[in-house]
Coordinates of C-alpha atoms in Angstrom, one line a residue:
M1 CA 0.0 0.0 0.0
S2 CA 1.3 3.5 -0.8
N3 CA 2.2 5.9 1.9
P4 CA 0.0 8.9 2.6
S5 CA 0.7 11.8 0.4
T6 CA 2.7 14.8 1.7
T7 CA 2.8 18.1 -0.2
A8 CA 5.3 20.9 0.5
A9 CA 4.2 24.2 1.9
A10 CA 3.6 27.2 -0.4
A11 CA 2.3 30.7 0.2
P12 CA 0.3 31.6 3.2
G13 CA -3.4 31.0 3.0
P14 CA -6.3 33.1 4.0
A15 CA -6.2 34.9 7.3
G16 CA -6.7 32.6 10.2
G17 CA -6.3 29.5 7.9
P18 CA -3.5 27.2 7.1
P19 CA -0.9 28.1 4.4
A20 CA -1.9 27.5 0.9
G21 CA -0.3 24.3 -0.3
R22 CA 0.3 23.2 3.3
P23 CA 1.7 19.7 3.9
S24 CA -1.1 17.3 3.8
V25 CA -1.0 13.9 5.5
E26 CA -4.3 12.4 4.3
F27 CA -5.3 8.8 4.3
T28 CA -8.1 7.4 2.1
H29 CA -11.0 5.4 3.7
R30 CA -9.5 2.2 2.3
Q31 CA -6.1 3.0 3.8
I32 CA -7.7 3.7 7.2
L33 CA -9.6 0.5 7.1
T34 CA -6.4 -1.5 6.3
I35 CA -4.6 0.2 9.2
L36 CA -7.6 -0.4 11.4
A37 CA -7.4 -4.1 10.7
G38 CA -3.9 -4.3 12.1
L39 CA -4.8 -2.1 15.1
M40 CA -7.9 -4.2 15.9
M41 CA -5.9 -7.4 15.8
G42 CA -3.5 -6.0 18.3
M43 CA -6.3 -4.7 20.6
F44 CA -8.1 -8.1 20.2
L45 CA -5.1 -9.8 21.8
A46 CA -5.3 -7.6 24.9
A47 CA -9.0 -7.8 25.2
L48 CA -9.2 -11.6 24.6
D49 CA -6.4 -12.3 27.2
Q50 CA -8.3 -10.5 29.9
T51 CA -11.4 -12.6 29.4
I52 CA -10.1 -16.0 28.3
M53 CA -8.4 -16.6 31.6
A54 CA -11.6 -16.2 33.6
T55 CA -12.8 -19.7 32.9
A56 CA -9.4 -21.4 32.8
T57 CA -7.5 -20.0 35.8
R58 CA -8.6 -22.7 38.2
T59 CA -7.8 -25.6 35.7
I60 CA -4.3 -24.0 35.2
A61 CA -3.7 -23.6 38.9
D62 CA -4.7 -27.2 39.6
D63 CA -2.3 -28.5 36.8
L64 CA 0.6 -26.3 38.1
H65 CA -0.2 -27.3 41.7
G66 CA -0.6 -23.6 42.8
F67 CA -4.3 -23.2 43.7
D68 CA -3.5 -20.7 46.4
L69 CA -1.3 -18.7 44.1
Q70 CA -3.7 -18.3 41.1
A71 CA -4.7 -14.7 41.9
W72 CA -1.1 -13.6 41.3
A73 CA -1.3 -14.5 37.6
T74 CA -4.0 -11.9 37.3
T75 CA -2.3 -9.4 39.6
A76 CA 1.0 -9.5 37.8
F77 CA -0.6 -8.8 34.4
L78 CA -2.8 -6.0 35.9
I79 CA 0.2 -4.3 37.5
T80 CA 2.5 -4.2 34.4
S81 CA -0.3 -3.4 31.9
T82 CA -1.6 -0.4 34.0
I83 CA 1.8 1.0 34.7
S84 CA 3.1 0.7 31.2
T85 CA 0.1 2.5 29.6
P86 CA 1.2 6.1 30.3
L87 CA 4.8 5.2 29.4
Y88 CA 3.7 4.2 25.9
G89 CA 1.7 7.3 25.5
K90 CA 4.5 9.7 26.4
L91 CA 7.3 7.9 24.6
S92 CA 5.2 7.5 21.4
D93 CA 4.5 11.2 21.4
I94 CA 8.3 11.8 21.4
Y95 CA 9.5 9.0 19.1
G96 CA 6.5 8.0 17.0
R97 CA 3.8 5.4 17.3
R98 CA 4.6 2.7 14.9
G99 CA 7.7 1.3 16.6
F100 CA 6.1 1.2 20.0
F101 CA 3.0 -0.5 18.8
L102 CA 5.1 -3.2 17.1
F103 CA 7.2 -3.5 20.2
A104 CA 4.0 -3.9 22.3
I105 CA 2.7 -6.7 20.1
A106 CA 6.1 -8.4 20.0
V107 CA 6.4 -8.3 23.8
F108 CA 2.9 -9.6 24.2
V109 CA 3.6 -12.6 21.8
I110 CA 6.8 -13.4 23.6
G111 CA 5.1 -13.3 26.9
S112 CA 2.4 -15.6 25.6
V113 CA 4.9 -18.2 24.4
L114 CA 6.6 -18.1 27.8
C115 CA 3.2 -18.5 29.6
G116 CA 2.5 -21.5 27.5
L117 CA 5.8 -23.0 28.7
S118 CA 5.2 -22.3 32.4
Q119 CA 5.9 -25.2 34.8
S120 CA 4.8 -23.5 38.0
M121 CA 2.4 -20.7 39.1
Y122 CA 5.4 -18.6 40.0
E123 CA 6.7 -18.8 36.4
L124 CA 3.2 -18.2 35.0
A125 CA 2.9 -15.0 37.2
A126 CA 6.3 -13.7 36.0
F127 CA 5.5 -14.4 32.3
R128 CA 2.0 -12.8 32.7
A129 CA 3.8 -9.7 33.9
I130 CA 5.8 -9.7 30.6
Q131 CA 2.5 -10.1 28.7
G132 CA 1.1 -7.1 30.6
I133 CA 4.0 -4.9 29.5
G134 CA 2.9 -5.5 25.9
A135 CA -0.8 -5.3 26.7
G136 CA -0.4 -1.8 28.2
G137 CA 0.4 -0.4 24.8
L138 CA -2.1 -2.3 22.7
M139 CA -5.3 -0.5 23.7
S140 CA -4.0 3.1 24.2
M141 CA -1.7 3.1 21.3
A142 CA -4.4 1.9 18.9
L143 CA -6.7 4.7 20.0
A144 CA -3.8 7.3 19.7
I145 CA -2.9 6.1 16.1
I146 CA -6.5 6.5 15.0
G147 CA -6.3 10.0 16.5
D148 CA -3.2 10.6 14.3
I149 CA -4.8 9.6 11.0
V150 CA -8.5 10.5 11.4
P151 CA -10.0 14.0 12.0
P152 CA -11.9 14.2 15.4
R153 CA -15.3 14.6 13.6
E154 CA -14.8 11.3 11.8
R155 CA -12.9 9.6 14.6
A156 CA -15.7 8.1 16.6
K157 CA -17.0 6.1 13.6
Y158 CA -13.7 4.2 13.5
Q159 CA -13.1 4.0 17.2
G160 CA -16.5 2.4 17.6
F161 CA -15.0 -0.7 15.9
F162 CA -12.6 -1.0 18.8
L163 CA -15.5 -1.3 21.3
A164 CA -17.0 -4.0 19.1
V165 CA -13.7 -5.9 19.3
F166 CA -13.6 -5.5 23.1
G167 CA -17.2 -6.7 23.4
T168 CA -16.7 -9.7 21.0
A169 CA -13.6 -10.7 23.0
S170 CA -15.6 -10.6 26.2
V171 CA -17.9 -13.3 24.8
I172 CA -15.5 -15.4 22.8
G173 CA -12.9 -15.3 25.6
P174 CA -14.8 -17.4 28.2
L175 CA -15.9 -19.8 25.5
L176 CA -12.4 -20.4 24.3
G177 CA -11.0 -20.5 27.8
G178 CA -13.6 -23.1 28.8
F179 CA -13.0 -25.2 25.7
F180 CA -9.2 -25.3 26.0
A181 CA -9.2 -25.8 29.7
G182 CA -11.6 -28.8 29.2
Q183 CA -9.2 -30.6 26.8
D184 CA -6.6 -32.9 28.2
E185 CA -4.4 -32.5 25.1
I186 CA -4.5 -30.9 21.7
F187 CA -1.8 -32.1 19.3
G188 CA 0.1 -33.5 22.2
I189 CA 0.1 -30.3 24.2
T190 CA -1.9 -29.7 27.4
G191 CA -5.2 -28.1 26.4
W192 CA -4.9 -24.9 28.6
R193 CA -1.5 -24.0 27.1
W194 CA -3.3 -23.3 23.8
I195 CA -4.9 -20.3 25.6
F196 CA -1.5 -18.6 25.3
Y197 CA -0.3 -20.1 22.0
L198 CA -3.4 -18.9 20.3
N199 CA -2.0 -15.3 20.6
V200 CA 1.0 -16.1 18.5
P201 CA -0.5 -16.4 15.0
I202 CA -2.9 -13.4 15.7
G203 CA 0.1 -11.3 17.0
I204 CA 2.3 -12.2 14.1
A205 CA -0.5 -11.3 11.6
A206 CA -1.1 -8.0 13.4
M207 CA 2.7 -7.2 13.3
L208 CA 2.8 -7.9 9.5
V209 CA -0.2 -5.7 8.8
V210 CA 1.0 -2.8 11.0
A211 CA 4.6 -3.0 9.7
R212 CA 3.4 -2.9 6.1
V213 CA 0.7 -0.3 6.1
L214 CA 1.4 2.0 9.1
H215 CA 3.8 4.8 8.0
L216 CA 3.2 8.0 9.9
P217 CA 5.4 11.0 9.2
H218 CA 6.9 12.0 12.6
T219 CA 9.0 15.0 13.6
R220 CA 11.1 14.0 16.6
T221 CA 11.4 16.7 19.2
D222 CA 14.1 15.9 21.8
H223 CA 12.8 16.0 25.4
R224 CA 14.0 14.7 28.7
I225 CA 12.4 11.4 29.6
D226 CA 10.7 11.5 33.0
W227 CA 12.3 8.4 34.5
P228 CA 11.9 9.7 38.1
G229 CA 8.2 10.0 37.5
A230 CA 8.1 6.5 36.0
V231 CA 9.9 5.0 38.9
A232 CA 7.7 6.9 41.4
L233 CA 4.6 5.7 39.5
I234 CA 5.8 2.1 39.8
V235 CA 6.5 2.5 43.6
G236 CA 3.0 4.1 44.0
L237 CA 0.9 1.7 42.0
V238 CA 2.5 -1.7 42.5
P239 CA 1.6 -2.0 46.2
L240 CA -1.8 -0.4 45.7
L241 CA -2.8 -2.6 42.8
T242 CA -1.5 -5.6 44.8
V243 CA -3.6 -4.8 47.9
A244 CA -6.6 -4.2 45.6
E245 CA -6.3 -7.7 44.3
Q246 CA -5.2 -9.4 47.5
G247 CA -6.8 -7.3 50.2
R248 CA -9.9 -9.5 50.6
T249 CA -7.6 -12.5 51.2
W250 CA -5.1 -10.6 53.4
G251 CA -7.7 -8.4 55.2
W252 CA -7.9 -4.7 54.4
D253 CA -6.4 -3.7 57.8
S254 CA -3.8 -6.5 57.9
P255 CA -0.1 -5.5 58.4
R256 CA 0.7 -6.4 54.8
A257 CA -2.2 -4.2 53.5
L258 CA -1.2 -1.3 55.8
G259 CA 2.4 -1.6 54.5
C260 CA 1.2 -1.4 50.9
Y261 CA -0.9 1.7 51.7
A262 CA 2.2 3.4 53.2
V263 CA 4.5 2.6 50.3
G264 CA 1.9 3.5 47.7
L265 CA 1.3 6.9 49.4
I266 CA 5.0 7.6 49.3
G267 CA 5.2 6.7 45.6
I268 CA 2.2 8.9 44.7
V269 CA 3.7 11.9 46.5
G270 CA 7.0 11.3 44.8
F271 CA 5.2 11.0 41.4
V272 CA 3.4 14.3 41.9
L273 CA 6.7 16.0 42.9
A274 CA 8.4 14.5 39.8
E275 CA 5.6 15.7 37.5
R276 CA 5.8 19.2 38.9
A277 CA 9.6 19.3 38.4
Y278 CA 9.5 18.0 34.8
K279 CA 6.5 20.3 33.8
D280 CA 5.7 19.8 30.1
E281 CA 8.2 16.9 29.8
A282 CA 6.5 14.9 32.6
L283 CA 5.1 11.5 32.1
L284 CA 1.6 12.8 32.8
P285 CA 2.0 16.6 32.6
L286 CA -0.1 18.2 35.4
R287 CA -0.8 21.1 33.1
L288 CA -3.0 18.8 31.0
F289 CA -5.4 18.4 33.9
R290 CA -6.0 22.2 34.0
N291 CA -7.7 21.5 30.6
R292 CA -11.4 21.0 31.6
T293 CA -12.0 18.4 29.0
V294 CA -9.0 16.3 30.1
A295 CA -9.9 16.6 33.8
V296 CA -13.6 15.7 33.2
G297 CA -12.5 12.8 30.9
S298 CA -10.1 11.4 33.5
I299 CA -12.5 11.6 36.4
S300 CA -15.3 10.3 34.3
S301 CA -13.2 7.4 33.0
T302 CA -12.3 6.4 36.6
I303 CA -15.9 6.4 37.7
I304 CA -17.1 4.5 34.6
G305 CA -14.4 2.0 35.1
M306 CA -15.6 1.4 38.6
A307 CA -19.2 1.2 37.6
M308 CA -18.5 -1.0 34.6
F309 CA -16.2 -3.6 36.1
G310 CA -17.6 -3.4 39.6
G311 CA -21.2 -3.8 38.4
L312 CA -20.8 -6.2 35.5
L313 CA -18.5 -8.6 37.2
T314 CA -21.5 -9.8 39.3
V315 CA -23.7 -10.5 36.2
P316 CA -21.7 -13.7 35.2
L317 CA -21.8 -14.8 38.9
Y318 CA -25.6 -14.3 38.9
L319 CA -26.0 -16.3 35.7
Q320 CA -23.8 -19.2 36.9
I321 CA -24.9 -19.4 40.6
V322 CA -28.6 -18.3 40.4
K323 CA -29.5 -19.4 36.9
G324 CA -27.3 -22.5 36.9
S325 CA -25.5 -21.6 33.7
S326 CA -22.1 -23.1 32.9
A327 CA -19.2 -20.7 32.3
T328 CA -19.7 -21.2 28.5
E329 CA -23.4 -20.7 28.7
A330 CA -22.9 -17.5 30.8
G331 CA -20.6 -16.2 28.1
L332 CA -23.2 -16.7 25.4
Q333 CA -25.9 -15.2 27.6
M334 CA -23.7 -12.0 27.7
I335 CA -24.1 -11.5 24.0
P336 CA -26.9 -8.9 24.4
F337 CA -24.4 -6.7 26.3
V338 CA -22.0 -6.9 23.3
I339 CA -24.9 -6.0 21.0
G340 CA -25.6 -3.0 23.1
I341 CA -22.0 -1.8 23.1
M342 CA -21.8 -2.2 19.3
A343 CA -25.1 -0.5 18.6
G344 CA -24.3 2.4 21.1
S345 CA -20.8 3.0 19.8
I346 CA -21.7 2.8 16.1
T347 CA -24.7 5.0 16.5
A348 CA -22.8 7.6 18.5
G349 CA -19.9 7.6 16.0
Q350 CA -22.2 8.1 13.0
L351 CA -24.1 11.0 14.7
I352 CA -20.9 12.7 15.8
A353 CA -19.6 12.6 12.2
R354 CA -22.9 14.1 10.9
T355 CA -23.5 16.7 13.6
G356 CA -20.0 17.5 14.9
R357 CA -21.4 17.4 18.4
Y358 CA -20.3 14.9 21.1
R359 CA -21.2 16.2 24.5
I360 CA -24.7 14.8 24.5
F361 CA -23.5 11.2 24.0
P362 CA -21.6 10.7 27.3
I363 CA -24.5 12.3 29.1
I364 CA -27.0 9.9 27.5
G365 CA -24.6 7.0 28.0
S366 CA -24.1 7.7 31.7
T367 CA -27.9 8.0 32.1
L368 CA -28.5 4.7 30.5
M369 CA -25.8 3.1 32.6
L370 CA -27.4 4.5 35.7
L371 CA -30.8 3.2 34.6
A372 CA -29.3 -0.3 33.9
L373 CA -27.6 -0.5 37.2
G374 CA -30.8 0.5 38.9
L375 CA -32.7 -2.2 37.0
F376 CA -30.0 -4.8 37.8
S377 CA -30.6 -4.1 41.5
L378 CA -34.2 -5.3 41.1
I379 CA -33.5 -8.8 39.5
G380 CA -34.0 -11.7 41.8
A381 CA -33.7 -15.5 41.8
D382 CA -37.0 -15.9 40.0
T383 CA -36.6 -13.0 37.4
P384 CA -36.9 -14.4 33.9
L385 CA -33.6 -14.5 32.0
W386 CA -35.0 -12.5 29.1
R387 CA -35.5 -9.5 31.4
T388 CA -31.9 -9.6 32.6
M389 CA -30.7 -9.8 29.0
L390 CA -32.7 -6.7 28.1
I391 CA -31.0 -4.8 30.9
M392 CA -27.7 -6.0 29.5
V393 CA -28.6 -4.3 26.2
V394 CA -29.3 -1.0 28.0
M395 CA -26.0 -1.2 29.9
G396 CA -24.2 -1.9 26.6
L397 CA -25.8 1.1 24.9
G398 CA -24.7 3.3 27.8
L399 CA -21.1 2.1 27.6
G400 CA -21.0 2.4 23.8
G401 CA -22.3 5.9 23.9
N402 CA -19.9 6.9 26.6
M403 CA -16.4 5.5 26.2
Q404 CA -15.5 6.4 22.7
P405 CA -17.0 9.9 22.5
M406 CA -15.1 10.8 25.7
I407 CA -11.8 9.7 24.1
T408 CA -12.7 11.8 21.0
A409 CA -13.4 14.8 23.2
V410 CA -10.1 14.5 25.0
Q411 CA -8.1 14.0 21.8
N412 CA -9.8 17.0 20.2
A413 CA -9.0 19.2 23.2
V414 CA -5.2 18.8 23.3
S415 CA -2.3 19.6 21.1
P416 CA -1.6 17.0 18.4
R417 CA 1.8 16.6 19.9
E418 CA 0.2 15.3 23.2
I419 CA -2.5 13.1 21.7
G420 CA -0.7 9.9 22.9
V421 CA -0.3 11.0 26.5
A422 CA -3.9 12.3 26.6
T423 CA -5.3 9.1 25.2
S424 CA -3.2 6.9 27.5
S425 CA -4.3 9.0 30.5
V426 CA -8.0 8.2 29.8
T427 CA -7.2 4.5 29.4
F428 CA -5.0 4.6 32.5
F429 CA -7.7 6.1 34.7
R430 CA -10.3 3.8 33.4
S431 CA -8.1 0.8 34.2
M432 CA -7.5 2.2 37.7
G433 CA -11.2 2.7 38.2
G434 CA -11.9 -0.8 37.1
T435 CA -9.4 -2.2 39.6
L436 CA -10.7 -0.1 42.4
G437 CA -14.3 -1.0 41.6
T438 CA -13.5 -4.7 41.4
A439 CA -11.8 -4.6 44.8
I440 CA -14.5 -2.6 46.5
F441 CA -17.5 -4.4 45.0
L442 CA -16.2 -7.9 45.5
S443 CA -15.3 -7.1 49.0
V444 CA -18.8 -5.7 49.6
L445 CA -20.4 -8.8 48.0
F446 CA -18.5 -11.4 50.0
N447 CA -19.1 -9.4 53.2
V448 CA -22.9 -9.2 52.8
V449 CA -23.8 -12.3 50.9
G450 CA -23.2 -14.8 53.7
G451 CA -25.7 -13.0 56.0
K452 CA -28.2 -12.7 53.1
I453 CA -28.0 -16.5 52.4
S454 CA -28.5 -17.3 56.1
S455 CA -31.4 -15.0 56.4
A456 CA -33.0 -16.6 53.3
Y457 CA -32.7 -20.1 54.8
R458 CA -34.2 -19.0 58.1
T459 CA -37.2 -17.7 56.2
A460 CA -37.5 -20.9 54.1
Q461 CA -37.2 -23.3 57.0
G462 CA -40.6 -22.3 58.2
T463 CA -42.3 -23.2 54.9
P464 CA -44.0 -26.5 54.4
E465 CA -42.3 -27.0 51.0
F466 CA -38.8 -26.8 52.5
Q467 CA -39.7 -29.0 55.5
Q468 CA -41.1 -31.7 53.1
A469 CA -38.0 -31.6 50.9
V470 CA -35.7 -32.0 53.8
A471 CA -37.8 -34.8 55.3
A472 CA -37.8 -36.6 52.0
D473 CA -34.0 -36.5 51.8
P474 CA -32.3 -35.5 55.1
S475 CA -28.9 -35.8 53.5
Q476 CA -29.6 -32.6 51.6
L477 CA -29.6 -30.5 54.7
Q478 CA -26.4 -32.2 55.9
R479 CA -24.7 -31.5 52.5
L480 CA -25.8 -27.9 52.7
Q481 CA -24.4 -27.5 56.2
Q482 CA -21.1 -28.9 55.2
A483 CA -20.9 -26.6 52.2
Q484 CA -21.8 -23.5 54.4
S485 CA -19.2 -24.5 57.0
G486 CA -16.5 -23.9 54.3
D487 CA -16.4 -21.1 51.7
A488 CA -19.4 -22.1 49.7
L489 CA -18.9 -19.2 47.2
N490 CA -15.6 -20.6 46.1
D491 CA -17.2 -23.8 45.0
T492 CA -21.0 -23.8 44.3
S493 CA -21.1 -27.1 42.6
F494 CA -22.9 -28.6 45.6
L495 CA -26.1 -26.7 44.4
G496 CA -26.5 -29.2 41.6
R497 CA -26.8 -32.0 44.2
L498 CA -29.7 -30.2 46.0
S499 CA -33.3 -30.2 45.1
D500 CA -34.7 -27.0 43.7
V501 CA -36.6 -26.3 46.9
V502 CA -33.5 -26.6 49.1
S503 CA -31.2 -24.7 46.8
H504 CA -33.6 -21.9 46.1
P505 CA -33.0 -20.0 49.4
F506 CA -29.2 -19.9 48.6
K507 CA -30.0 -18.4 45.2
V508 CA -32.4 -15.9 46.8
G509 CA -29.7 -14.9 49.4
F510 CA -27.1 -14.5 46.7
S511 CA -29.5 -12.3 44.6
D512 CA -30.1 -10.1 47.6
G513 CA -26.4 -9.8 48.1
I514 CA -25.7 -8.6 44.5
H515 CA -28.6 -6.1 44.9
V516 CA -26.2 -4.2 47.3
V517 CA -23.4 -4.2 44.8
F518 CA -25.6 -2.9 42.0
L519 CA -27.0 -0.2 44.2
L520 CA -23.5 0.9 45.2
A521 CA -22.5 0.9 41.6
A522 CA -25.5 3.0 40.7
A523 CA -24.6 5.5 43.5
V524 CA -21.1 5.8 41.9
M525 CA -22.7 6.3 38.5
I526 CA -24.8 9.2 39.8
L527 CA -21.5 10.9 40.6
G528 CA -20.2 10.0 37.1
L529 CA -23.3 11.6 35.5
I530 CA -22.8 14.8 37.5
V531 CA -19.1 14.9 36.4
V532 CA -20.0 14.4 32.7
L533 CA -22.4 17.4 32.8
F534 CA -19.3 19.6 33.2
L535 CA -17.8 18.3 29.9
P536 CA -17.4 21.3 27.5
E537 CA -18.5 21.2 23.9
I538 CA -15.5 22.2 21.7
P539 CA -15.9 22.3 17.9
L540 CA -14.4 19.2 16.5
Q541 CA -11.3 19.6 14.3
Q542 CA -11.7 18.8 10.6
R543 CA -8.1 17.7 10.3
S544 CA -6.3 14.7 11.8
A545 CA -3.4 15.1 14.3
Q546 CA -1.0 14.3 11.4
Q547 CA -2.5 17.1 9.3
Q548 CA -2.3 19.5 12.2
R549 CA 1.3 18.7 12.8
A550 CA 2.0 19.1 9.1
D551 CA 0.4 22.6 9.3
D552 CA 2.6 23.4 12.3
A553 CA 5.6 22.3 10.4
A554 CA 4.6 24.6 7.4
A555 CA 4.2 27.5 9.8
A556 CA 7.5 26.7 11.5
A557 CA 9.4 26.6 8.2
A558 CA 8.1 30.1 7.4
S559 CA 9.3 31.7 10.6
D560 CA 12.5 32.3 12.6
G561 CA 11.3 30.9 15.9
V562 CA 12.4 27.8 17.9
P563 CA 12.4 24.6 15.7
G564 CA 9.6 22.2 16.2
E565 CA 7.0 24.6 17.5
V566 CA 4.1 26.3 15.8
G567 CA 5.3 29.4 14.1
A568 CA 8.9 28.3 14.7
G569 CA 11.9 27.8 12.3
P570 CA 12.7 24.7 10.3
A571 CA 12.4 21.4 12.2
V572 CA 14.8 18.6 11.9
G573 CA 14.6 14.8 12.3
T574 CA 11.5 14.1 10.3
S575 CA 11.0 10.4 9.8
S576 CA 8.3 7.9 8.9
R577 CA 7.3 6.0 12.0

């Protein structure tokens, strides 16, 4: 495929407009779709890896004799992917996107191969950390590259495809995870190892497409790299992410948890001091957050991450425990959620392209998410499945109308030279919100659900139906007491050995427990809706970030200022990256 055309600058244009004959970096619709294919394959790797492990982790842990260590495989991936996200954004702003996106895919593929070769849970956790380093760049870099080549007004149409990829992976992942985990061997290799080997051909194909078609003209501007900020970010986030994942097991006020809080606080203070010292060259320049759009986008993304992950993580639990679905069936039953995401993102993208207005979509999206969380809080053990699936559609529509328009708004509000760090900041805060929401809501669920289940059984024991069921088979009550004496929520397979009458109170109590989670998520989403109302409406640019940078270069070439700035002298170091 040919490279995008670049035309040299000529005479100045009309007042207030770009110079006549300005450098143009324009991609055809066909070129954009080809580039998009490579970006989507890279993003699919990251999205699939987050969901495919959900149904396979326990099988992997049993095979590697590390049941009590299984959470570390998730924690290690989460830590490195979250921390590396802002690093990719900043470094790609300085050195160009193409090389870093290829690097991210390569690291992810190498980490996948190593994970497939793991012989212990310690090895798996270490190799998952390597995977996470690659995954941190796949999502944010793909969104930043689209920002480079597509004008903001058209951008949401293309970014909507990414949400479709994310939603598809959320359904396919558990299905594939369950399939591979259930196979003893495939071509002489243990079944679960194919979960990681599957990434290799997809990753290689993505690298070939990206290397062939993605050629973005880039003018390198030398800056100091904020290594003190990067180190401080690691010191701050590693213990906090660790305690977020492990706190329920350790105890939130245990000595280990308190130690993590202390170290994390020191790291965060050091990070803020480093960002103040490095100013515009900082990893996450504090100046960016004085921009109202960036500030609203970051806060909103954190809250949406909390509501999305914290609220939706309970839906598969509800489907499996209350409705008796297998992990594979629960994945299929989440398809309405994916349909909602796709419909919401595509509709919002098309309307933004036609009207040039974006502010209304995060407001509508947040409202729909709030409505869905409120409706989820009303579902019970006897609620028909079709009603739950309709609520999933509403939740998906809300997410689809919220996430991508917010990224478009943030990218439109910053300089084209900072589009990478701005995009990665939104992704970073959404990831942090998701981690925080997961930790809080799971902790709340496990704290309240035991009492709810006990209360449901006390109510049921006075009914003739329950008394008759127990009298007909006294072993059921003994089996139930044995299950409740341990951690029944870690293994609910005993429900299948109980009659419907005896198991029903357990399902009622669990449903009552998740009501609390959904109500808490709805309360968080109210705050998110309030924050979104402060989002300003800035006219969307008609030019891509590459075109804006080309115009800056034309203005720089016609002036005697500092190289590399708007209105500055000739810049050096232009390359195709």
